[in-house]
Coordinates of C-alpha atoms in Angstrom, one line a residue:
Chain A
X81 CA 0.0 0.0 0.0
X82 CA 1.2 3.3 -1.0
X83 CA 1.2 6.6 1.3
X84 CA 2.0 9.7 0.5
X85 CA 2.0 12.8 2.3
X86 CA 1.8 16.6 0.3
X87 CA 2.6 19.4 2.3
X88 CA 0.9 18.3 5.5
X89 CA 0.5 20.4 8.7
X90 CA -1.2 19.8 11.9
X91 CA -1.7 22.1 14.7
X92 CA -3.4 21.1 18.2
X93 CA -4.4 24.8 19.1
X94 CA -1.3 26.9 18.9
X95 CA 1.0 23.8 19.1
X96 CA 2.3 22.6 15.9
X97 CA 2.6 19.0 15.6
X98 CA 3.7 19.0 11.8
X99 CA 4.9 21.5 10.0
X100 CA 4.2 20.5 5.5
X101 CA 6.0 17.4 5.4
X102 CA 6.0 15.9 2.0
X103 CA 7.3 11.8 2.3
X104 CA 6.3 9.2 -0.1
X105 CA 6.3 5.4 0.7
X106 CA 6.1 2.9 -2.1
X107 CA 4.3 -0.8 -2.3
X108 CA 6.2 -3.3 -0.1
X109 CA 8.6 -0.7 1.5
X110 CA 10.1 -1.2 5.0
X111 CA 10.1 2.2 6.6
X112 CA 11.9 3.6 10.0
X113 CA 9.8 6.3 11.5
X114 CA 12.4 8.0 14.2
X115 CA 12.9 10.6 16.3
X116 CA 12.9 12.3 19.8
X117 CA 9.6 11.8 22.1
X118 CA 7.1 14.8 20.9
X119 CA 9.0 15.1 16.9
X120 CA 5.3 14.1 15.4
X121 CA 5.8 10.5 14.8
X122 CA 2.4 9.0 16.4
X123 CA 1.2 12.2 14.6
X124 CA 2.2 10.8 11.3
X125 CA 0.6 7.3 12.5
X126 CA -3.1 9.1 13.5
X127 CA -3.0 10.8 10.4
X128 CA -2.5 7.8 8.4
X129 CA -4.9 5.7 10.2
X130 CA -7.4 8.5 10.0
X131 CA -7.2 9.2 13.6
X132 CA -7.2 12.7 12.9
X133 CA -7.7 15.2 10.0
X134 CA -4.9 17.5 8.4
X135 CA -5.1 21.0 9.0
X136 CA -3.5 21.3 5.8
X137 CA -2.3 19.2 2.7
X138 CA -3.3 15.7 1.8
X139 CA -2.3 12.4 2.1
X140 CA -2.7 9.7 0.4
X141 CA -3.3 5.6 1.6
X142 CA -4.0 3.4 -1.1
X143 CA -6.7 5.0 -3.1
X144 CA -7.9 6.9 0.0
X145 CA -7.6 10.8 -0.5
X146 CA -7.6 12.7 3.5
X147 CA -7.7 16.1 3.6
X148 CA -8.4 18.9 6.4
X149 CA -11.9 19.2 4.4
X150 CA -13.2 15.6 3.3
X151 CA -12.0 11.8 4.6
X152 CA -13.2 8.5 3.6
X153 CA -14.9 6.7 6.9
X154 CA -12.0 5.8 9.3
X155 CA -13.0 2.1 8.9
X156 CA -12.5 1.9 5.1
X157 CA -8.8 2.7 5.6
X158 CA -7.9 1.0 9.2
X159 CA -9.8 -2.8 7.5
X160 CA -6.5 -2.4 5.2
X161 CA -4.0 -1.5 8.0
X162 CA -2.7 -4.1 10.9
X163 CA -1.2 -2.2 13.7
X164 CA 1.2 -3.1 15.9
X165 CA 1.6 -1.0 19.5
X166 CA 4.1 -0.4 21.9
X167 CA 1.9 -1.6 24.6
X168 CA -0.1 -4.7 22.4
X169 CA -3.7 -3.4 22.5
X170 CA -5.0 -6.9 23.4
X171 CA -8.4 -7.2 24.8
X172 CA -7.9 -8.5 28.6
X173 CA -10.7 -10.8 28.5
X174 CA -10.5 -12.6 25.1
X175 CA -8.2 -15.3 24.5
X176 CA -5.4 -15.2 21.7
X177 CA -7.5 -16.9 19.8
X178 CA -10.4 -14.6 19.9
X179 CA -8.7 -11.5 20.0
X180 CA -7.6 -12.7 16.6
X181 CA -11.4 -13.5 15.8
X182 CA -12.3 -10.3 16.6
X183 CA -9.7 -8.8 13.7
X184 CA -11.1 -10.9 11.3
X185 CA -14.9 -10.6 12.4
X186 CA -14.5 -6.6 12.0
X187 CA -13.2 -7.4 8.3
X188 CA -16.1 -10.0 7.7
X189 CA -13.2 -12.7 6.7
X190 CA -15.6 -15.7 6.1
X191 CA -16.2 -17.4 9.4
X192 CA -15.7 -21.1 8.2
X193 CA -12.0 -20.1 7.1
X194 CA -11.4 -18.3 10.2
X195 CA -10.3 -21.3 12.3
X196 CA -7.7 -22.1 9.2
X197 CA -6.2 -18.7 9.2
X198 CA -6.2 -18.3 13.1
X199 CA -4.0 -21.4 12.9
X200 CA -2.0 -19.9 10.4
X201 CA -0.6 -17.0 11.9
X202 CA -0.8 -18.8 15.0
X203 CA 1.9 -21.0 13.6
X204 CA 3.9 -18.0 11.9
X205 CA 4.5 -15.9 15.4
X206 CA 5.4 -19.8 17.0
X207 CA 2.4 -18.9 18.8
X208 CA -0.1 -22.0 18.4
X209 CA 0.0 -23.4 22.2
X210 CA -1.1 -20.5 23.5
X211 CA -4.0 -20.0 21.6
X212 CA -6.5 -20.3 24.4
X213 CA -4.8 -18.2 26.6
X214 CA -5.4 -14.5 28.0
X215 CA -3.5 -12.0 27.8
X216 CA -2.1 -11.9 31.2
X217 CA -1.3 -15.2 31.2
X218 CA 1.4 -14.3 28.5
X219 CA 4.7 -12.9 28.5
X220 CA 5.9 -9.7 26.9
X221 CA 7.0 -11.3 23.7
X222 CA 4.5 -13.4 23.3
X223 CA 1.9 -10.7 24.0
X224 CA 3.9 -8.7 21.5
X225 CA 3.8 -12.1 18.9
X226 CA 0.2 -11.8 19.7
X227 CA -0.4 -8.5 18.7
X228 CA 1.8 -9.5 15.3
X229 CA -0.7 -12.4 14.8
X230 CA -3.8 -10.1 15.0
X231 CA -2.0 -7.6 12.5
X232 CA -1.6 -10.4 10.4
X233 CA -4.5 -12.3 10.3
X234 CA -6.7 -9.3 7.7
X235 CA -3.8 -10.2 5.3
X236 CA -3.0 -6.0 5.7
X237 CA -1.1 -4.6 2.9
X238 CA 0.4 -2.1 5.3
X239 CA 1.3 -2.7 9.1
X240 CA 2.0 0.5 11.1
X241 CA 4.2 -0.9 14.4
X242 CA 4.0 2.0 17.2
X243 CA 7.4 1.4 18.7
X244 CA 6.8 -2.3 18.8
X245 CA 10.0 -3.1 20.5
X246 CA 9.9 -0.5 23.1
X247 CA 8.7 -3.3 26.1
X248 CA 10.7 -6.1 24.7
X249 CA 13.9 -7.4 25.8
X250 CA 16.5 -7.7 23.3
X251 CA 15.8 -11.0 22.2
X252 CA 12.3 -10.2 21.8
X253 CA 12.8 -7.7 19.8
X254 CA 15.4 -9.2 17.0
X255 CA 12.4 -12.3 17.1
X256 CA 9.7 -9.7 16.2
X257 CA 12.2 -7.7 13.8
X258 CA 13.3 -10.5 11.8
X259 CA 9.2 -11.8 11.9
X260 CA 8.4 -7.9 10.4
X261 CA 11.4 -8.6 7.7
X262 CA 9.8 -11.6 6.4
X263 CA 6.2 -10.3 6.4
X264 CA 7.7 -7.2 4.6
X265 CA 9.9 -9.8 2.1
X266 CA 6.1 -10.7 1.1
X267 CA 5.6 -7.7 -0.3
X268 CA 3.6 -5.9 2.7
X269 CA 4.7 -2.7 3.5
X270 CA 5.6 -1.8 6.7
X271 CA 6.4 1.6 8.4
X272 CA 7.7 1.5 11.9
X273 CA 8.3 3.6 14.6
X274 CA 11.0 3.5 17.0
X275 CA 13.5 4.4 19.3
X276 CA 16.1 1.5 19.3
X277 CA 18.9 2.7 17.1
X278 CA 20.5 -0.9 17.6
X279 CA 17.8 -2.4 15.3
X280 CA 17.9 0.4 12.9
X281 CA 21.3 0.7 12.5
X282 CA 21.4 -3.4 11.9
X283 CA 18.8 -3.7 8.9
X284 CA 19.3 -1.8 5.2
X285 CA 16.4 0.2 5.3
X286 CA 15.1 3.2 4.3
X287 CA 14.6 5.6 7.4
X288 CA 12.9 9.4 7.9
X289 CA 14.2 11.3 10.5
X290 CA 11.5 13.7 12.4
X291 CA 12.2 16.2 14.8
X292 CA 10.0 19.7 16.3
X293 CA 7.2 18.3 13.6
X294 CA 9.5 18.5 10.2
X295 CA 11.6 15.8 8.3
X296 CA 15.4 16.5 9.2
X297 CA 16.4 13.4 6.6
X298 CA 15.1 11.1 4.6
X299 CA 17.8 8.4 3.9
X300 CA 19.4 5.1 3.9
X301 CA 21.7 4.0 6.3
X302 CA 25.3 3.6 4.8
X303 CA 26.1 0.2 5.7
X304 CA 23.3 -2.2 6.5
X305 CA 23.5 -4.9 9.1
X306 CA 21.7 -8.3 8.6
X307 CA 19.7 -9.2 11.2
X308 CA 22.0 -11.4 13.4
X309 CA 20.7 -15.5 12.8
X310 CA 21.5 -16.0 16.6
X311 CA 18.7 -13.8 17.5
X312 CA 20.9 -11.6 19.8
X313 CA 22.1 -7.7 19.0
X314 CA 25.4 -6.5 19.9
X315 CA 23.8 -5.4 23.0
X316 CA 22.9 -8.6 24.3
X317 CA 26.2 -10.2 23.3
X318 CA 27.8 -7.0 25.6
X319 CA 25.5 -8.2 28.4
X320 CA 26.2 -11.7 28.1
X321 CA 29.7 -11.1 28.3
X322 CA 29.0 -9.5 31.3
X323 CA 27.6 -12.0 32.6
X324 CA 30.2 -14.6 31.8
X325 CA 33.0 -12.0 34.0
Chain B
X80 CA -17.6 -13.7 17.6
X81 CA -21.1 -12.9 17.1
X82 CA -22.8 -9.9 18.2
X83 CA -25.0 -12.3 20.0
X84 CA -22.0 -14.1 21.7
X85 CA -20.8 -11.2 22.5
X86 CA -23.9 -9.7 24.0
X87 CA -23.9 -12.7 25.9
X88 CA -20.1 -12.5 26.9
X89 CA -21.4 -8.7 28.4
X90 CA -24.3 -9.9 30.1
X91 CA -22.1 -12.8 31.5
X92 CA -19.1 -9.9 32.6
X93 CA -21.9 -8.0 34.9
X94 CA -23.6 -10.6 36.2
X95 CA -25.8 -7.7 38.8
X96 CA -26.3 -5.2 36.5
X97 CA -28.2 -7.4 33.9
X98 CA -30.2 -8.8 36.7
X99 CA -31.1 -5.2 37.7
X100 CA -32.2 -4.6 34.5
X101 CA -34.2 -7.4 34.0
X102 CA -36.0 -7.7 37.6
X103 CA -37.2 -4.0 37.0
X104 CA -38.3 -5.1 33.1
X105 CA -40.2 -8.1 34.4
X106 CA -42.2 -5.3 37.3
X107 CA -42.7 -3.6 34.3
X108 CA -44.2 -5.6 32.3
X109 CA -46.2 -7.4 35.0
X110 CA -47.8 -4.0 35.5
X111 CA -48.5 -3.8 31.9
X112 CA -50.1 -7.3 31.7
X113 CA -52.2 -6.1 34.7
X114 CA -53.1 -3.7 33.5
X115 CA -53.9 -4.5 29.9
X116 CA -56.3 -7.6 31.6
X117 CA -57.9 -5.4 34.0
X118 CA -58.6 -2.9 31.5
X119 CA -60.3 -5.2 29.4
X120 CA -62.4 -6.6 32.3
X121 CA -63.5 -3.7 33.7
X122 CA -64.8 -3.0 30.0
X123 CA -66.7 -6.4 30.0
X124 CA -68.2 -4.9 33.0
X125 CA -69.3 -2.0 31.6
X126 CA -70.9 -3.8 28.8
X127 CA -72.8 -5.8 30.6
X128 CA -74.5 -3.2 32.4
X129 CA -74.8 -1.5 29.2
X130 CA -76.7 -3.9 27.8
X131 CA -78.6 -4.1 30.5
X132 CA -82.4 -2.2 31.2
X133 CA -80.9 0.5 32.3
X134 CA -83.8 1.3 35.3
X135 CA -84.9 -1.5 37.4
X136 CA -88.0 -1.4 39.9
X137 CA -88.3 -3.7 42.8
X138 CA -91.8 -3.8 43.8
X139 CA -92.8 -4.6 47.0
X140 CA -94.0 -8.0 48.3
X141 CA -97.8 -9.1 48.1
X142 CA -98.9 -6.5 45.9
X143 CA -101.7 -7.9 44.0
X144 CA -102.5 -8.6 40.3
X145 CA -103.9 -5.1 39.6
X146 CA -101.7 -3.2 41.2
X147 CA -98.8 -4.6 39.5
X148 CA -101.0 -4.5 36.3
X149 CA -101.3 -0.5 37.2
X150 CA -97.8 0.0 38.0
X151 CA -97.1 -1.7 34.4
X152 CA -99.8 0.5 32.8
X153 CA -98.1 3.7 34.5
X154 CA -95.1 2.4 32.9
X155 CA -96.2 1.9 29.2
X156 CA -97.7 5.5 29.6
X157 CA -93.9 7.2 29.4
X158 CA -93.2 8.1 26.1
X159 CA -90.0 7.0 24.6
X160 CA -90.1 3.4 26.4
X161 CA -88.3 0.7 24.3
X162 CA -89.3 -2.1 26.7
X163 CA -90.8 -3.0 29.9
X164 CA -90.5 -6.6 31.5
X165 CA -92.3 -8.1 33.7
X166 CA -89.8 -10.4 36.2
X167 CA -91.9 -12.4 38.6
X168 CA -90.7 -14.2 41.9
X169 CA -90.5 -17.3 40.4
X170 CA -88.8 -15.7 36.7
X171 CA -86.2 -14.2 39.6
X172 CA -85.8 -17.4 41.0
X173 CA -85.1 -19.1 37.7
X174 CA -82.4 -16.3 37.0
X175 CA -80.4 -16.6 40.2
X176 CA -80.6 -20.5 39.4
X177 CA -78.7 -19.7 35.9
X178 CA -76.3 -17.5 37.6
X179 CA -75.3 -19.7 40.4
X180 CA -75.9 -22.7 39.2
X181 CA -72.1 -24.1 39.9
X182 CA -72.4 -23.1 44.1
X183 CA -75.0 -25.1 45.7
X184 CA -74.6 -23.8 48.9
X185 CA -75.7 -20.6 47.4
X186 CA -78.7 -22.0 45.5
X187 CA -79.8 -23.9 48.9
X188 CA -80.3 -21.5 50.8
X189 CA -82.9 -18.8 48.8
X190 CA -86.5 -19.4 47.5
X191 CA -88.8 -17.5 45.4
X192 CA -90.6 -16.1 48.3
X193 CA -87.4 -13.9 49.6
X194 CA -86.9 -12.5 46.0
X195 CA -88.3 -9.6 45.0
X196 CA -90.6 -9.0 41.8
X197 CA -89.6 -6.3 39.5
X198 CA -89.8 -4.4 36.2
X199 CA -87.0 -3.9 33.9
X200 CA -87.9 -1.3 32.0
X201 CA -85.1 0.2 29.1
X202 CA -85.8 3.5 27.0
X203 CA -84.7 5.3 23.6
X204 CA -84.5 8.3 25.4
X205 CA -82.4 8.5 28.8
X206 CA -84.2 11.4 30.2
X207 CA -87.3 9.1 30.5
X208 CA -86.0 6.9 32.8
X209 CA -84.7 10.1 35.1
X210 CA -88.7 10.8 35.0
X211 CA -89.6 7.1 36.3
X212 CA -86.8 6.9 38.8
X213 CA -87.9 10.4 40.4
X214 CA -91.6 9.6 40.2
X215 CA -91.6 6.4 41.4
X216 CA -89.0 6.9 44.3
X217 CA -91.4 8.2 46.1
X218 CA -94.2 5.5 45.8
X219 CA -93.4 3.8 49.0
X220 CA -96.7 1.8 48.8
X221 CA -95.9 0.0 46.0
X222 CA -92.1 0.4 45.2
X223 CA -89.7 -1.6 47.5
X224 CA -86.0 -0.1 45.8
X225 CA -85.1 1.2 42.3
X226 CA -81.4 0.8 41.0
X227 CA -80.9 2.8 38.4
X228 CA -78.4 1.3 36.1
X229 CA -77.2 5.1 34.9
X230 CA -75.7 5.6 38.4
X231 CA -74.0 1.8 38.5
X232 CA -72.3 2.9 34.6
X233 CA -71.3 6.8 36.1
X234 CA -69.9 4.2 38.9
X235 CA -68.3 1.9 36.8
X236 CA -66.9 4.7 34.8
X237 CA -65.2 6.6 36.8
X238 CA -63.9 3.4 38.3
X239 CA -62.2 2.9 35.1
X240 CA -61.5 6.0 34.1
X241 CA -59.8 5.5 37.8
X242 CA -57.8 2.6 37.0
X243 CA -56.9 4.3 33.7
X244 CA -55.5 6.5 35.2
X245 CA -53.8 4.7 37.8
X246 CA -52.8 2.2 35.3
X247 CA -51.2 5.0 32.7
X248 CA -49.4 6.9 35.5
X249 CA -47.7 3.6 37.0
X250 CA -46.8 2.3 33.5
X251 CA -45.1 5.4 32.8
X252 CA -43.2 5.5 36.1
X253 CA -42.3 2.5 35.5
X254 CA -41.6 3.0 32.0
X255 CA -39.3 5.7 32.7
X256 CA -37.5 3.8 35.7
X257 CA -36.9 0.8 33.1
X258 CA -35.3 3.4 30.4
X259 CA -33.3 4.9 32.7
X260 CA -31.9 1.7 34.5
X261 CA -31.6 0.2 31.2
X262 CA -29.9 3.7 29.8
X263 CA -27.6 3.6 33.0
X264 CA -26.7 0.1 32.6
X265 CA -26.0 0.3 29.1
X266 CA -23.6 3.2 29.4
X267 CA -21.6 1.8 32.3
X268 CA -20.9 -1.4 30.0
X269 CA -19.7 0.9 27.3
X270 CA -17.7 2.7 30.0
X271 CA -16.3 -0.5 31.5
X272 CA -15.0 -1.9 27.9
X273 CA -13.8 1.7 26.6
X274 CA -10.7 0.1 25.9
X275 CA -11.9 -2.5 23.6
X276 CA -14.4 -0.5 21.8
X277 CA -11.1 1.7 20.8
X278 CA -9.4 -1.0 19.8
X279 CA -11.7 -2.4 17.3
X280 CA -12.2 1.0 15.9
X281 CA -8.9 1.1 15.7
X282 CA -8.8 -2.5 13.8
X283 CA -11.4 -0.9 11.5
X284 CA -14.7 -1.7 13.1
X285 CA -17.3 0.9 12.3
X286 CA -19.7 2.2 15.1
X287 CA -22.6 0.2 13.7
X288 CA -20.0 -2.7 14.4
X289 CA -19.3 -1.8 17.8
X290 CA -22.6 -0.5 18.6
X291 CA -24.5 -4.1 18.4
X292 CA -23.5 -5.4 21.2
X293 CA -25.2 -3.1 23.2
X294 CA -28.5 -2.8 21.4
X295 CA -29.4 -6.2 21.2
X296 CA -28.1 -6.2 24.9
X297 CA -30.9 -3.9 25.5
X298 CA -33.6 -6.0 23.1
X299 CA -32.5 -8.9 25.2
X300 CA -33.6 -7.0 28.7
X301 CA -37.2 -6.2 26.9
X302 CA -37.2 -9.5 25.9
X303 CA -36.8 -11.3 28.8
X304 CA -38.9 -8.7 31.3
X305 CA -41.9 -9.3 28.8
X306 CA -41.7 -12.8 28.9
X307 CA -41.0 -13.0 32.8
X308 CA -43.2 -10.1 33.6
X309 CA -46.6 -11.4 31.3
X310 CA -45.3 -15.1 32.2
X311 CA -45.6 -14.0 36.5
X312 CA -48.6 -12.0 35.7
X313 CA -50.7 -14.6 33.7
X314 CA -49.9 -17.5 36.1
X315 CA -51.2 -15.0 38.9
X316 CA -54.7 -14.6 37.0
X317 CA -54.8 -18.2 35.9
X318 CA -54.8 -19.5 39.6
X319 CA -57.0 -16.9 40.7
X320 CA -59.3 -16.8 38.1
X321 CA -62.2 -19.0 39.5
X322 CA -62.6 -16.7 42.4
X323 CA -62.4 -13.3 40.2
X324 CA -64.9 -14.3 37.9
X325 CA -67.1 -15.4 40.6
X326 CA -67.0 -12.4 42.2
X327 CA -67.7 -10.2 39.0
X328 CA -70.7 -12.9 38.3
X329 CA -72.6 -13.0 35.6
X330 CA -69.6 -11.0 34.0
X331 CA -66.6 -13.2 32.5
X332 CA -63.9 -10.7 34.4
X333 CA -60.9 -12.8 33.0
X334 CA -61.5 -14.0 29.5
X335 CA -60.6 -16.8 28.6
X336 CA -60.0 -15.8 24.6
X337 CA -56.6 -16.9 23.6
X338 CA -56.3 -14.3 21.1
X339 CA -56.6 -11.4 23.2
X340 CA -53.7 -12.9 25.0
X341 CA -51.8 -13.4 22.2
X342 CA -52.9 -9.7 21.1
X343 CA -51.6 -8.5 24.7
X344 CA -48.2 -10.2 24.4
X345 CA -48.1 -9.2 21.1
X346 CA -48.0 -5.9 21.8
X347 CA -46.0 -6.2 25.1
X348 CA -42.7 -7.9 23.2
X349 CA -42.8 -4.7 20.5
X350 CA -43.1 -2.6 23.8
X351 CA -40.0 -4.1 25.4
X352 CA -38.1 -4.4 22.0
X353 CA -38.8 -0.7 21.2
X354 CA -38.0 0.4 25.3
X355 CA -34.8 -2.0 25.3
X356 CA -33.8 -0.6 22.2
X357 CA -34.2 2.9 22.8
X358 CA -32.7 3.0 26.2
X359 CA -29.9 1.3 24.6
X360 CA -30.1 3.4 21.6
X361 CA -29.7 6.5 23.6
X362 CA -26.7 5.1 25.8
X363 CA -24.6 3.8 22.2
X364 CA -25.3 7.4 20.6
X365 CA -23.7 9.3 23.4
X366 CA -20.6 7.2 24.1
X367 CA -20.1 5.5 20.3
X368 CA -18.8 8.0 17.5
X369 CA -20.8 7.1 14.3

């Protein structure tokens, strides 16, 4: 899914959230959204999910027009998007299972395929034994691995992750990274939010830099790092080694 | 999940409130079946007397053949007079036989000779029968009591207009009570799962979507106080019913029609589907964007 953003402002009051960014994000693109606390990333995020209305400019989701006069109905854009938060969004009182119902109901997936697809993703986020379990009966990752599952199940063609990583342990996070690099290697586009320069820094991707509500850069990182197949970042081999002393 | 599963997940979640809400649907609509079979007795009453000669003069014991002859005479001389009849001891007898005919004890203990004679006498022209009741009020010699069946209806009409009243003031109390426990109920659920209703928005669920839930929660409360309420009500009448007709003899207080209970049910389910709903309707609109 494509987004594009034209010019695009938004003020709360007298406070400027954005000041006419203009970014463009192509089919099947992986995307680092980053920048202090307050720059305008979840901004950016509401806008796109139709949260909010521009005070000026347009943007562009798929074959959605938003501007500060007209928007499609929120639902029409968000049945497209899966979205991934910082703190999971889970509903306490459904299982795994049915929070992952509840994605599909709200899409009217067809019910008798539902089970299949549940299973699916289940199996994808190496999630499947927990299926009947709540929320608080899970850990962060696998709350997190959760959350992935629900994104996944509507098939989205765009998955907006809200600092995804920002209550995961290191371990955690490289599991959910390298599950996002595979789902994006599939053609779904994903733009991401974050403050954890250690995963940025370790993937080849294209990354906008925000700050006081305009882009600062727009760029590729220099050197890319592959996502380590031991599932541990520099970090956690400095930790370990800590450990070991 | 189904918006009925899920309704039923709610209901499940607040176990008190949704009995609240149901206990005061079932008074209710218990009030409203009451009311609706009262109503219709009371009008079986009227229509009885109604139908009735409407002036009915006792004549006193052994008065003889002329006298009565005269008294009829006097009568046919009114102008207007659509019928006079002639109800002897014995004719009086035979009609308190008819009418009590299922309590022995009753029929045991009276004879012709303790009834009175009298003449029913009906008219085209109401006034008439003012003129007979006045004039022959005062004919002590020959008149033992008149009941003038004018005064009984005025009676019976204001004691249904009474009940009416009563009936319409109570329903709307009650009415009112049921909307706003339902309303309150309603928005506390919507409170209580804030967090999930902005979630599925925020998975793409429209307010229509997340709106269901709570309607049909508050069809399922009309639903279930119209049955339990009419259910409660009916059983009460059906045991009593022997004893309430007997005492509105030769009027059939409690009918036994099946279609007017299916009417009054009928009309009691689209009550408590339109109250439920409404309540409900008025909680979603003020706590779900649309």
């Amino acid at each position: 899914m494509k987004i594009v953003f034209s010019a695009v402002s938004k003020h709360y009051g007298p406070i400027i959230a954005l000041k006419e960014i203009n970014f463009e994000i192509t089919e099947g693109e992986f995307v680092f959204l980053v920048g202090p606390s307050g720059a305008g990333k979840s901004t950016i995020l509401k806008l796109i999910l139709n949260q909010i209305r521009p005070s000026t400019g347009e943007i562009t989701v798929g074959e959605f027009n938003i501007n500060h006069k007209t928007r499609p109905r929120a639902e029409k854009i968000r049945k497209n998007i899966g979205v991934i938060f910082q703190d999971y969004q889970l509903i306490p009182d459904k299982t795994v299972e049915e929070n992952i119902s509840l994605a599909l109901d709200i899409i009217n997936y067809p019910s008798k395929e539902r089970p299949v697809r549940i299973e699916e993703v289940l199996t994808q986020v190496g999630l499947l034994q927990r299926r009947h379990l709540f929320p608080a009966q899970l850990s962060g990752g696998e709350l997190q691995r959760s959350a992935l599952a629900r994104a996944l199940s509507i098939k989205p063609k765009l998955i907006l992750a809200d600092e995804p990583t920002g209550n995961l342990d290191p371990e955690n996070s490289w599991n959910l990274i390298r599950l996002l690099k595979d789902i994006n290697n599939n053609g779904t586009t994903i733009l991401m939010t974050t403050h954890n320069y250690d995963i940025i820094n370790s993937l080849d991707k294209r990354i906008i830099t925000i700050e006081n509500g305009g882009i600062i850069k727009d760029d590729h990182p220099a050197k890319g790092e592959a996502v380590p197949d031991n599932v541990t970042s520099k970090v956690t081999k400095k930790k370990k080694k800590k450990v070991k002393k | 999940m189904s918006t009925a599963s899920t309704t039923w997940h709610h209901i499940r979640r607040s176990p008190f409130q949704s009995l609240g809400a149901i206990i005061m649907m079932t008074i209710s609509f218990f009030v409203f079946t009451a009311f609706f079979v009262i109503t219709n007795g009371m009008s079986q009453v009227l229509s009885y007397f109604e139908n009735k000669p409407e002036i009915t003069i006792f004549l006193k014991d052994g008065l003889d053949k002329d006298t009565v002859e005269n008294v009829q005479k006097e009568l046919a001389a009114y102008p207007n007079i659509k019928e006079i009849k002639f109800i002897s001891k014995d004719k009086a007898l035979a009609i308190y036989r008819e009418q009590n005919k299922d309590n022995p004890l009753l029929l045991e203990m009276v004879s012709a000779s303790i009834l009175p004679a009298s003449f029913e006498v009906s008219a085209y022209e109401p006034k008439v029968l003012q003129d007979i009741a006045n004039n022959f009020g005062n004919r002590k010699d020959v008149v033992d009591e008149i009941v003038y069946q004018k005064d009984v209806i005025d009676s019976l009409l204001n004691w249904t207009s009474t009940i009416r009243k009563v009936g319409l003031v109570t329903l709307a109390v009650l009415g009112s009570v049921s909307f706003l426990f339902i309303f309150t109920v309603i928005t506390m659920k919507i409170t209580g799962r804030k967090d999930e209703i902005k979630i599925s928005r925020l998975l793409g669920a429209s307010g229509w979507y997340t709106s269901r839930p709570f309607l049909l929660e508050g069809v399922f409360y009309g639903l279930i106080g119209v049955i339990l309420g009419s259910s409660f009500c009916l059983a009460a009448f059906y045991f009593t019913r022997n004893s309430i007709n007997q005492f509105f003899n030769p009027v059939t207080f409690l009918t036994l029609n099946p279609i007017f209970y299916a009417k009054a049910i009928g009309i009691e389910l689209l009550s408590g589907i339109f109250l439920g709903l409404f309540a409900s309707w008025v909680g979603v609109s003020r706590l779900i964007k649309f």
